[in-house]
Coordinates of N, CA and C (backbone and C1' of nucleotides) in Angstrom, one line a residue:
Chain A
X247 N -30.6 -184.6 156.4 CA -29.9 -184.1 155.2 C -29.0 -183.0 155.6
X248 N -27.8 -183.1 155.2 CA -26.8 -182.1 155.6 C -26.9 -180.9 154.6
X249 N -27.0 -179.7 155.3 CA -27.1 -178.5 154.5 C -25.7 -178.0 154.1
X250 N -25.7 -177.4 153.0 CA -24.4 -176.9 152.5 C -23.9 -175.7 153.4
X251 N -22.7 -175.8 153.7 CA -22.1 -174.8 154.6 C -21.8 -173.5 153.8
X252 N -22.2 -172.4 154.4 CA -22.0 -171.2 153.8 C -20.5 -170.9 153.8
X253 N -19.9 -170.4 152.7 CA -18.5 -170.1 152.7 C -18.1 -169.0 153.7
X254 N -19.1 -168.2 154.1 CA -18.9 -167.1 155.0 C -18.8 -167.6 156.5
X255 N -19.3 -168.8 156.7 CA -19.3 -169.3 158.1 C -18.2 -170.3 158.4
X256 N -17.6 -170.1 159.5 CA -16.6 -171.1 159.9 C -16.8 -171.3 161.4
X257 N -17.0 -172.6 161.8 CA -17.3 -173.0 163.1 C -18.5 -172.2 163.7
X258 N -19.5 -172.0 162.9 CA -20.7 -171.4 163.4 C -20.6 -169.9 163.4
X259 N -19.5 -169.4 163.2 CA -19.4 -167.9 163.3 C -19.4 -167.3 161.9
X260 N -19.8 -166.1 161.8 CA -19.8 -165.4 160.5 C -18.4 -164.9 160.3
X261 N -17.9 -165.3 159.1 CA -16.6 -164.8 158.8 C -16.6 -163.4 158.4
X262 N -15.7 -162.6 159.1 CA -15.6 -161.2 158.8 C -15.1 -161.0 157.3
X263 N -15.8 -160.2 156.7 CA -15.4 -159.9 155.3 C -14.4 -158.8 155.2
X264 N -13.3 -159.0 154.8 CA -12.3 -157.9 154.6 C -12.5 -157.1 153.4
X265 N -12.7 -155.9 153.6 CA -13.0 -155.1 152.4 C -11.8 -155.0 151.4
X266 N -10.6 -155.1 152.0 CA -9.4 -155.1 151.2 C -9.3 -156.4 150.4
X267 N -9.6 -157.4 151.1 CA -9.5 -158.7 150.4 C -10.4 -158.9 149.2
X268 N -11.5 -158.2 149.3 CA -12.5 -158.3 148.2 C -12.2 -157.4 147.0
X269 N -11.3 -156.5 147.2 CA -11.0 -155.5 146.1 C -9.7 -155.8 145.5
X270 N -9.6 -155.8 144.3 CA -8.3 -156.0 143.6 C -7.5 -154.7 143.7
X271 N -6.2 -154.8 143.6 CA -5.3 -153.7 143.8 C -5.7 -152.5 142.8
X272 N -6.1 -152.9 141.6 CA -6.5 -151.9 140.7 C -7.8 -151.1 141.1
X273 N -8.7 -151.9 141.7 CA -9.9 -151.2 142.2 C -9.6 -150.3 143.4
X274 N -8.7 -150.8 144.3 CA -8.3 -150.0 145.4 C -7.6 -148.7 144.9
X275 N -6.8 -148.8 143.9 CA -6.1 -147.6 143.4 C -7.1 -146.7 142.8
X276 N -8.1 -147.2 142.1 CA -9.1 -146.4 141.5 C -9.9 -145.6 142.6
X277 N -10.3 -146.4 143.7 CA -11.0 -145.7 144.8 C -10.2 -144.6 145.4
X278 N -8.9 -144.9 145.6 CA -8.0 -143.9 146.2 C -8.0 -142.7 145.3
X279 N -7.9 -142.9 144.1 CA -7.8 -141.7 143.2 C -9.1 -140.9 143.2
X280 N -10.2 -141.6 143.3 CA -11.5 -140.9 143.3 C -11.6 -140.1 144.6
X281 N -11.2 -140.7 145.7 CA -11.3 -140.0 147.0 C -10.4 -138.8 147.0
X282 N -9.2 -138.9 146.3 CA -8.3 -137.8 146.2 C -8.8 -136.7 145.4
X283 N -9.5 -137.0 144.3 CA -10.1 -136.0 143.5 C -11.2 -135.3 144.2
X284 N -12.0 -136.1 145.0 CA -13.1 -135.4 145.7 C -12.5 -134.5 146.8
X285 N -11.4 -135.0 147.5 CA -10.8 -134.2 148.5 C -10.2 -132.9 147.9
X286 N -9.6 -133.0 146.8 CA -9.1 -131.8 146.1 C -10.2 -130.8 145.8
X287 N -11.3 -131.3 145.4 CA -12.5 -130.5 145.1 C -13.0 -129.8 146.3
X288 N -13.1 -130.5 147.4 CA -13.6 -129.9 148.6 C -12.6 -128.9 149.1
X289 N -11.3 -129.2 149.0 CA -10.3 -128.2 149.5 C -10.3 -126.9 148.6
X290 N -10.5 -127.1 147.3 CA -10.6 -126.0 146.5 C -11.8 -125.1 146.9
X291 N -13.0 -125.7 147.1 CA -14.2 -125.0 147.5 C -13.9 -124.3 148.9
X292 N -13.3 -125.0 149.8 CA -13.0 -124.5 151.1 C -12.2 -123.2 151.0
X293 N -11.1 -123.3 150.1 CA -10.3 -122.1 149.9 C -11.1 -121.0 149.2
X294 N -12.0 -121.3 148.3 CA -12.8 -120.3 147.7 C -13.7 -119.6 148.7
X295 N -14.2 -120.4 149.6 CA -15.1 -119.8 150.6 C -14.2 -118.8 151.5
X296 N -13.1 -119.3 151.9 CA -12.2 -118.5 152.7 C -11.8 -117.2 152.0
X297 N -11.5 -117.3 150.7 CA -11.2 -116.1 149.9 C -12.4 -115.2 149.8
X298 N -13.6 -115.8 149.7 CA -14.8 -115.0 149.6 C -15.0 -114.2 150.9
X299 N -14.8 -114.9 152.0 CA -14.9 -114.2 153.3 C -13.9 -113.1 153.4
X300 N -12.7 -113.3 152.9 CA -11.6 -112.3 152.9 C -12.0 -111.1 152.0
X301 N -12.6 -111.4 150.9 CA -13.1 -110.4 150.0 C -14.2 -109.5 150.7
X302 N -15.1 -110.2 151.4 CA -16.1 -109.4 152.1 C -15.5 -108.5 153.1
X303 N -14.5 -109.0 153.8 CA -13.8 -108.2 154.8 C -13.1 -107.0 154.2
X304 N -12.5 -107.3 153.0 CA -11.8 -106.2 152.3 C -12.8 -105.1 151.9
X305 N -14.0 -105.5 151.5 CA -15.0 -104.6 151.1 C -15.5 -103.7 152.2
X306 N -15.4 -104.2 153.5 CA -15.8 -103.5 154.6 C -14.8 -102.5 155.1
X307 N -13.6 -102.6 154.6 CA -12.5 -101.7 155.0 C -12.4 -100.5 154.1
X308 N -11.8 -99.4 154.6 CA -11.6 -98.3 153.7 C -10.9 -98.7 152.4
X309 N -11.3 -98.1 151.3 CA -10.8 -98.5 150.0 C -9.5 -97.8 149.6
X310 N -8.6 -98.4 149.0 CA -7.4 -97.8 148.5 C -7.4 -97.7 147.0
X311 N -8.5 -98.1 146.4 CA -8.6 -98.1 144.9 C -8.2 -99.5 144.4
X312 N -8.7 -99.8 143.3 CA -8.6 -101.2 142.8 C -7.1 -101.5 142.5
X313 N -6.3 -100.5 142.1 CA -4.9 -100.8 141.8 C -4.1 -101.0 143.0
X314 N -4.6 -100.6 144.2 CA -3.9 -100.8 145.4 C -4.6 -101.9 146.3
X315 N -5.1 -102.9 145.7 CA -5.8 -103.9 146.4 C -4.9 -104.6 147.5
X316 N -5.4 -104.7 148.7 CA -4.6 -105.2 149.8 C -4.4 -106.7 149.6
X317 N -3.2 -107.2 150.0 CA -3.0 -108.7 149.9 C -3.8 -109.3 151.1
X318 N -3.8 -110.6 151.1 CA -4.5 -111.3 152.2 C -4.0 -110.9 153.6
X319 N -2.7 -110.9 153.7 CA -2.1 -110.6 155.0 C -2.3 -109.2 155.4
X320 N -2.2 -108.3 154.4 CA -2.4 -106.9 154.6 C -3.9 -106.6 155.0
X321 N -4.8 -107.3 154.4 CA -6.2 -107.2 154.7 C -6.4 -107.6 156.2
X322 N -5.9 -108.7 156.6 CA -6.1 -109.1 158.0 C -5.4 -108.1 159.0
X323 N -4.2 -107.7 158.7 CA -3.6 -106.8 159.6 C -4.3 -105.4 159.6
X324 N -4.7 -105.0 158.5 CA -5.4 -103.7 158.5 C -6.7 -103.8 159.2
X325 N -7.5 -104.9 159.0 CA -8.7 -105.1 159.7 C -8.5 -105.0 161.2
X326 N -7.4 -105.7 161.6 CA -7.1 -105.7 163.1 C -6.9 -104.2 163.6
X327 N -6.1 -103.5 162.8 CA -5.8 -102.1 163.2 C -7.1 -101.2 163.1
X328 N -7.8 -101.4 162.1 CA -9.0 -100.6 161.9 C -10.0 -100.8 163.0
X329 N -10.2 -102.0 163.4 CA -11.1 -102.3 164.5 C -10.6 -101.6 165.8
X330 N -9.3 -101.7 166.0 CA -8.7 -101.0 167.1 C -8.9 -99.5 167.0
X331 N -8.7 -98.9 165.9 CA -8.8 -97.5 165.7 C -10.3 -97.1 166.0
X332 N -11.2 -97.9 165.5 CA -12.6 -97.5 165.7 C -12.9 -97.6 167.2
X333 N -12.4 -98.6 167.9 CA -12.6 -98.8 169.3 C -12.1 -97.6 170.0
X334 N -10.9 -97.1 169.6 CA -10.2 -96.0 170.3 C -11.1 -94.7 170.0
X335 N -11.5 -94.6 168.8 CA -12.4 -93.4 168.5 C -13.6 -93.4 169.4
X336 N -14.2 -94.5 169.5 CA -15.4 -94.6 170.3 C -15.1 -94.3 171.7
X337 N -14.0 -94.8 172.2 CA -13.6 -94.5 173.6 C -13.4 -93.1 173.8
X338 N -12.7 -92.5 172.9 CA -12.4 -91.0 173.0 C -13.6 -90.2 173.0
X339 N -14.5 -90.6 172.1 CA -15.8 -89.8 172.1 C -16.6 -90.0 173.4
X340 N -16.6 -91.2 173.9 CA -17.3 -91.4 175.2 C -16.7 -90.6 176.3
X341 N -15.4 -90.5 176.3 CA -14.7 -89.7 177.3 C -15.0 -88.2 177.2
X342 N -15.0 -87.7 176.0 CA -15.2 -86.3 175.7 C -16.6 -85.9 175.8
X343 N -17.5 -86.8 175.7 CA -18.9 -86.5 175.6 C -19.3 -85.7 176.9
X344 N -18.7 -86.0 178.0 CA -19.1 -85.3 179.2 C -18.7 -83.8 179.2
X345 N -17.7 -83.5 178.4 CA -17.3 -82.1 178.4 C -17.8 -81.3 177.1
X346 N -18.0 -82.0 176.1 CA -18.3 -81.3 174.8 C -19.7 -81.7 174.3
X347 N -20.0 -81.0 173.3 CA -21.3 -81.3 172.6 C -21.2 -82.7 172.0
X348 N -22.0 -83.6 172.5 CA -21.9 -85.0 172.1 C -22.2 -85.2 170.6
X349 N -23.1 -84.4 170.1 CA -23.4 -84.5 168.6 C -22.2 -84.3 167.8
X350 N -21.4 -83.2 168.1 CA -20.2 -82.9 167.4 C -19.2 -84.1 167.4
X351 N -19.0 -84.7 168.6 CA -18.1 -85.8 168.7 C -18.5 -87.0 167.9
X352 N -19.8 -87.2 167.9 CA -20.3 -88.4 167.1 C -20.0 -88.2 165.6
X353 N -20.1 -86.9 165.2 CA -19.8 -86.6 163.8 C -18.3 -86.8 163.5
X354 N -17.5 -86.4 164.5 CA -16.1 -86.5 164.4 C -15.7 -88.0 164.3
X355 N -16.3 -88.8 165.2 CA -16.0 -90.2 165.2 C -16.4 -90.9 163.8
X356 N -17.6 -90.5 163.4 CA -18.1 -91.0 162.1 C -17.2 -90.7 161.0
X357 N -16.7 -89.4 161.0 CA -15.8 -89.0 159.8 C -14.5 -89.7 159.9
X358 N -14.0 -89.8 161.1 CA -12.7 -90.6 161.3 C -12.8 -92.0 160.8
X359 N -13.9 -92.6 161.2 CA -14.1 -94.0 160.8 C -14.3 -94.2 159.3
X360 N -15.1 -93.3 158.8 CA -15.4 -93.4 157.3 C -14.2 -93.1 156.5
X361 N -13.4 -92.1 156.9 CA -12.3 -91.7 156.1 C -11.1 -92.7 156.2
X362 N -11.1 -93.4 157.3 CA -10.2 -94.5 157.4 C -8.7 -94.3 157.5
X363 N -7.9 -95.0 156.7 CA -6.5 -95.1 156.9 C -5.8 -93.9 157.3
X364 N -6.0 -92.7 156.7 CA -5.2 -91.6 157.0 C -5.4 -91.2 158.4
X365 N -6.6 -91.4 158.9 CA -7.0 -91.0 160.2 C -6.5 -92.0 161.3
X366 N -6.2 -93.2 160.9 CA -5.7 -94.1 161.8 C -4.4 -93.6 162.4
X367 N -3.6 -92.9 161.5 CA -2.4 -92.3 161.9 C -2.6 -91.4 163.1
X368 N -3.7 -90.8 163.1 CA -4.0 -89.8 164.2 C -4.1 -90.5 165.6
X369 N -4.3 -91.8 165.5 CA -4.5 -92.6 166.7 C -3.3 -93.4 167.2
X370 N -2.2 -93.2 166.5 CA -1.0 -94.0 167.0 C -0.5 -93.4 168.3
X371 N 0.2 -94.3 169.0 CA 0.7 -93.9 170.3 C 1.6 -92.6 170.3
X372 N 2.3 -92.4 169.2 CA 3.2 -91.3 169.2 C 2.6 -90.0 168.7
X373 N 1.4 -90.1 168.3 CA 0.7 -88.9 167.8 C 0.4 -87.9 168.8
X374 N 0.1 -86.7 168.4 CA -0.2 -85.7 169.4 C -1.6 -85.9 170.0
X375 N -2.3 -86.8 169.4 CA -3.7 -87.1 169.8 C -3.7 -87.5 171.3
X376 N -4.5 -86.9 172.1 CA -4.4 -87.2 173.5 C -5.2 -88.4 173.9
X377 N -4.6 -89.5 174.1 CA -5.2 -90.7 174.7 C -4.1 -91.6 175.3
X378 N -4.5 -92.4 176.2 CA -3.5 -93.3 176.7 C -3.7 -94.7 176.3
X379 N -2.8 -95.3 175.5 CA -3.0 -96.7 175.0 C -3.1 -97.7 176.1
X380 N -3.9 -98.7 175.9 CA -4.0 -99.7 176.9 C -2.7 -100.6 176.9
X381 N -2.3 -101.1 178.0 CA -1.0 -101.8 178.1 C -0.9 -102.9 177.0
X382 N -1.9 -103.7 176.8 CA -1.7 -104.8 175.9 C -1.5 -104.4 174.5
X383 N -2.0 -103.1 174.2 CA -1.8 -102.6 172.8 C -0.4 -102.3 172.5
X384 N 0.4 -102.1 173.6 CA 1.8 -101.7 173.3 C 2.6 -102.9 172.7
X385 N 2.1 -104.1 172.7 CA 2.8 -105.2 172.1 C 2.9 -105.0 170.6
X386 N 2.1 -104.2 170.0 CA 2.1 -104.0 168.6 C 2.6 -102.7 168.1
X387 N 3.0 -102.6 166.9 CA 3.4 -101.3 166.3 C 2.2 -100.9 165.5
X388 N 1.5 -99.9 165.9 CA 0.2 -99.6 165.2 C 0.4 -98.6 164.1
X389 N 1.7 -98.2 163.9 CA 1.8 -97.1 162.9 C 1.6 -97.6 161.5
X390 N 1.1 -96.7 160.7 CA 0.8 -97.0 159.3 C 1.7 -96.1 158.4
X391 N 2.0 -96.5 157.3 CA 2.6 -95.5 156.3 C 1.7 -95.4 155.1
X392 N 1.1 -94.3 155.0 CA 0.2 -94.1 153.8 C 0.8 -93.1 152.9
X393 N 2.1 -93.0 152.9 CA 2.7 -92.1 152.0 C 2.4 -92.5 150.5
X394 N 1.8 -91.7 149.8 CA 1.4 -92.1 148.4 C 2.6 -92.5 147.5
X395 N 3.8 -92.0 147.9 CA 4.9 -92.3 147.0 C 5.5 -93.7 147.3
X396 N 5.1 -94.3 148.5 CA 5.6 -95.6 148.9 C 4.6 -96.6 149.0
X397 N 5.1 -97.8 149.0 CA 4.1 -98.9 149.2 C 3.5 -98.9 150.5
X398 N 2.3 -99.3 150.6 CA 1.6 -99.3 151.8 C 2.2 -100.4 152.7
X399 N 2.5 -100.0 153.9 CA 3.1 -101.0 154.9 C 2.2 -101.1 156.1
X400 N 1.6 -102.2 156.3 CA 0.8 -102.5 157.5 C 1.8 -102.7 158.6
X401 N 1.3 -102.7 159.8 CA 2.2 -102.9 161.0 C 2.8 -104.3 160.9
X402 N 3.9 -104.5 161.6 CA 4.5 -105.8 161.6 C 4.2 -106.5 162.9
X403 N 3.7 -107.7 162.8 CA 3.5 -108.6 163.9 C 4.8 -109.4 164.1
X404 N 5.4 -109.3 165.2 CA 6.6 -110.2 165.4 C 6.3 -111.6 165.6
Chain B
dT25 P 17.3 -115.5 133.6 O5' 18.0 -115.2 135.0 C5' 18.4 -113.8 135.2 C4' 18.0 -113.4 136.6 C3' 17.3 -114.5 137.4 O3' 17.8 -114.4 138.8 C1' 15.9 -112.7 137.3
dA26 P 17.7 -115.7 139.7 O5' 17.4 -115.0 141.1 C5' 18.0 -113.8 141.4 C4' 17.1 -113.0 142.4 C3' 16.4 -113.9 143.5 O3' 16.4 -113.1 144.7 C1' 14.7 -112.9 142.2
dG27 P 16.0 -113.8 146.1 O5' 14.5 -113.1 146.3 C5' 14.4 -111.7 146.2 C4' 12.9 -111.4 146.3 C3' 12.1 -112.2 147.3 O3' 11.3 -111.3 148.0 C1' 11.1 -112.4 145.2
dG28 P 10.5 -111.8 149.3 O5' 9.0 -111.5 148.9 C5' 8.7 -110.2 148.3 C4' 7.3 -110.2 147.8 C3' 6.3 -110.9 148.7 O3' 5.1 -110.1 148.8 C1' 6.2 -111.9 146.5
dC29 P 4.0 -110.5 149.8 O5' 2.8 -111.2 148.9 C5' 2.3 -110.5 147.8 C4' 1.5 -111.4 146.9 C3' 0.5 -112.2 147.7 O3' -0.8 -111.9 147.3 C1' 1.6 -113.5 146.1
dC30 P -2.1 -112.5 148.1 O5' -2.5 -113.7 147.1 C5' -2.6 -113.5 145.7 C4' -2.7 -114.8 145.0 C3' -3.6 -115.9 145.7 O3' -4.8 -116.0 144.9 C1' -1.6 -116.8 144.9
dA31 P -6.0 -116.9 145.4 O5' -5.8 -118.2 144.5 C5' -5.6 -118.2 143.1 C4' -5.3 -119.5 142.5 C3' -6.3 -120.6 143.0 O3' -6.7 -121.4 141.9 C1' -4.1 -121.2 143.6
dT32 P -7.8 -122.5 142.1 O5' -6.9 -123.9 142.3 C5' -5.9 -124.2 141.4 C4' -5.1 -125.3 141.9 C3' -5.8 -126.5 142.5 O3' -5.7 -127.6 141.7 C1' -3.9 -125.9 143.7
dC33 P -6.4 -129.0 142.0 O5' -5.2 -129.8 142.7 C5' -3.9 -129.8 142.0 C4' -2.9 -130.5 142.8 C3' -3.3 -131.9 143.4 O3' -2.3 -132.8 143.2 C1' -2.5 -130.5 145.1
dT34 P -2.6 -134.4 143.5 O5' -2.1 -134.6 144.9 C5' -0.7 -134.2 145.2 C4' -0.4 -134.3 146.7 C3' -1.1 -135.5 147.4 O3' -0.1 -136.5 147.7 C1' -1.2 -133.5 148.7
dG35 P -0.5 -138.0 148.2 O5' -0.1 -137.9 149.7 C5' 1.1 -137.4 150.2 C4' 1.1 -137.1 151.7 C3' 0.5 -138.2 152.5 O3' 1.3 -138.4 153.7 C1' -0.7 -136.2 152.9
dG36 P 1.0 -139.5 154.8 O5' 0.6 -138.7 156.1 C5' 1.4 -137.6 156.5 C4' 0.8 -136.8 157.6 C3' 0.1 -137.7 158.6 O3' 0.5 -137.2 159.9 C1' -1.4 -136.1 157.8
dT37 P 0.1 -138.1 161.2 O5' -1.1 -137.2 161.9 C5' -0.9 -135.8 162.0 C4' -2.3 -135.2 162.5 C3' -3.0 -136.1 163.5 O3' -3.3 -135.3 164.7 C1' -4.4 -135.4 161.8
dC38 P -3.9 -135.9 166.0 O5' -5.4 -135.3 166.1 C5' -5.6 -134.0 165.7 C4' -7.1 -133.7 165.5 C3' -8.0 -134.5 166.4 O3' -9.0 -133.6 167.0 C1' -8.6 -134.9 164.2
dC39 P -10.0 -134.0 168.1 O5' -11.4 -134.1 167.3 C5' -11.7 -133.0 166.4 C4' -13.0 -133.3 165.7 C3' -14.0 -134.1 166.5 O3' -15.3 -133.4 166.2 C1' -13.5 -135.3 164.5
dT40 P -16.5 -133.7 167.2 O5' -17.5 -134.5 166.2 C5' -17.8 -133.9 164.9 C4' -18.6 -134.9 164.1 C3' -19.6 -135.7 164.8 O3' -20.8 -135.8 164.0 C1' -18.2 -137.2 163.7
Chain C
dA176 P -12.2 -147.9 156.2 O5' -13.4 -146.9 156.0 C5' -14.7 -147.4 155.6 C4' -15.6 -146.2 155.3 C3' -15.0 -145.2 154.3 O3' -16.0 -144.7 153.5 C1' -15.2 -144.1 156.4
dG177 P -15.6 -143.9 152.2 O5' -15.9 -142.4 152.7 C5' -17.2 -142.1 153.3 C4' -17.1 -140.7 153.9 C3' -16.5 -139.7 153.0 O3' -17.2 -138.5 153.0 C1' -15.5 -139.7 155.1
dG178 P -17.1 -137.4 151.9 O5' -16.9 -136.1 152.8 C5' -17.9 -135.9 153.9 C4' -17.3 -134.9 154.9 C3' -16.6 -133.7 154.3 O3' -17.1 -132.5 154.9 C1' -15.2 -134.7 155.8
dA179 P -16.7 -131.1 154.4 O5' -15.7 -130.6 155.6 C5' -16.2 -130.6 156.9 C4' -15.1 -130.1 157.8 C3' -14.4 -128.8 157.3 O3' -14.3 -127.9 158.4 C1' -12.8 -130.6 157.7
dC180 P -13.7 -126.4 158.2 O5' -12.2 -126.6 158.5 C5' -11.9 -127.2 159.8 C4' -10.4 -127.4 159.9 C3' -9.5 -126.3 159.3 O3' -8.7 -125.8 160.4 C1' -8.7 -128.4 158.6
dC181 P -7.8 -124.5 160.2 O5' -6.4 -125.1 159.9 C5' -5.9 -126.1 160.8 C4' -4.6 -126.7 160.2 C3' -3.7 -125.7 159.6 O3' -2.5 -125.6 160.3 C1' -3.9 -127.6 158.2
dA182 P -1.5 -124.4 160.2 O5' -0.3 -125.1 159.4 C5' 0.2 -126.4 159.9 C4' 1.1 -127.0 158.8 C3' 2.1 -126.0 158.2 O3' 3.3 -126.7 158.0 C1' 0.8 -127.0 156.5
dG183 P 4.7 -125.9 157.7 O5' 5.2 -126.7 156.4 C5' 5.3 -128.1 156.4 C4' 5.4 -128.6 155.0 C3' 6.4 -127.8 154.1 O3' 7.2 -128.8 153.4 C1' 4.2 -128.0 153.1
dA184 P 8.3 -128.2 152.4 O5' 7.6 -128.5 151.0 C5' 7.1 -129.8 150.8 C4' 6.6 -129.9 149.3 C3' 7.6 -129.2 148.3 O3' 7.7 -130.1 147.2 C1' 5.4 -128.3 148.2
dT185 P 8.8 -129.6 146.1 O5' 7.8 -129.0 145.0 C5' 6.6 -129.7 144.6 C4' 5.8 -128.9 143.6 C3' 6.7 -128.1 142.6 O3' 6.3 -128.4 141.3 C1' 4.9 -126.7 143.6
dG186 P 7.2 -128.0 140.1 O5' 6.3 -127.0 139.2 C5' 5.0 -127.4 139.0 C4' 4.2 -126.1 138.7 C3' 4.9 -125.1 137.7 O3' 4.0 -124.7 136.8 C1' 4.3 -124.0 139.7
dG187 P 4.5 -123.9 135.5 O5' 3.5 -122.7 135.5 C5' 2.1 -122.8 135.8 C4' 1.5 -121.5 136.0 C3' 2.0 -120.3 135.1 O3' 0.9 -119.6 134.7 C1' 2.4 -119.8 137.4
dC188 P 1.1 -118.5 133.5 O5' 1.0 -117.1 134.3 C5' -0.1 -116.9 135.2 C4' 0.2 -115.6 136.0 C3' 0.8 -114.5 135.2 O3' 0.0 -113.3 135.3 C1' 2.0 -114.8 137.2
dC189 P 0.3 -112.0 134.4 O5' 1.0 -111.0 135.5 C5' 0.4 -110.9 136.8 C4' 1.3 -110.1 137.6 C3' 2.0 -108.9 136.9 O3' 1.8 -107.8 137.7 C1' 3.6 -110.3 138.0
dT190 P 2.1 -106.3 137.1 O5' 3.3 -105.8 138.0 C5' 3.3 -106.0 139.4 C4' 4.7 -105.8 140.0 C3' 5.5 -104.6 139.3 O3' 6.1 -103.9 140.4 C1' 6.8 -106.6 139.3
dA191 P 6.5 -102.3 140.2 O5' 7.9 -102.2 140.9 C5' 8.1 -102.9 142.1 C4' 9.6 -103.2 142.3 C3' 10.5 -102.1 141.8 O3' 11.6 -102.0 142.7 C1' 11.0 -104.1 140.6

DNA sequence: TAGGCCATCTGGTCCT
DNA sequence: AGGACCAGATGGCCTA
C-alpha cells in the first residue's frame, strides 16, 4: 500500500522550510515593527543606564551648585582633570613627605581634593606650584576658568 | 532667532 | 535570530 507523501519531503529529503515563505508580507511587517519597538526600548534603557552612570560620576565630583550643573561633556572632561589633579596632589605629598611632617601634607592633600575646582588651578603647569608635569600630560591644556562672572570652561581636547 | 544640549528613533555592524 | 553598541538624524527645550 502506497503511503501518502509528505508535502515536506521531496526525493526522500526534508524540504527546508523558508520562514519568509510561510509568513505573509503583513505578518513580516508586523514582526519588523515589533522588533523595532523592542530595540527602541532597549536603546532607551541603555541610554538611561549611561546617564545614570554619568550622574553617579557627577555626584562624585566637587559640586558647583544645582544651577551650574555640568553638561555631559563637561562632566567627563572635569572628571579627567580631577583625577589628574588628585594624582598630582598625591605625588606631591609623597615627595614632600620625606622633608616635612607627613600628617600636615595629608591634611593639605585632603583639603585640596575636597575643595576641588579652585584648587585644581593650583596644579596647572603655569602655576607657581612647584612640580614638573609628566611629558604626556603636556598634550592637554589643564587650565580651568572658575571665574564666577563667566561660564565654566573645561579644558579643550583637540 | 541661532546655537547648545538633550532624548529618542533608526539603521548598520558586530557578537553570541 | 536577537541583543549590544554606535553614529546620524530629528525635534523639543532653553538661553543669550
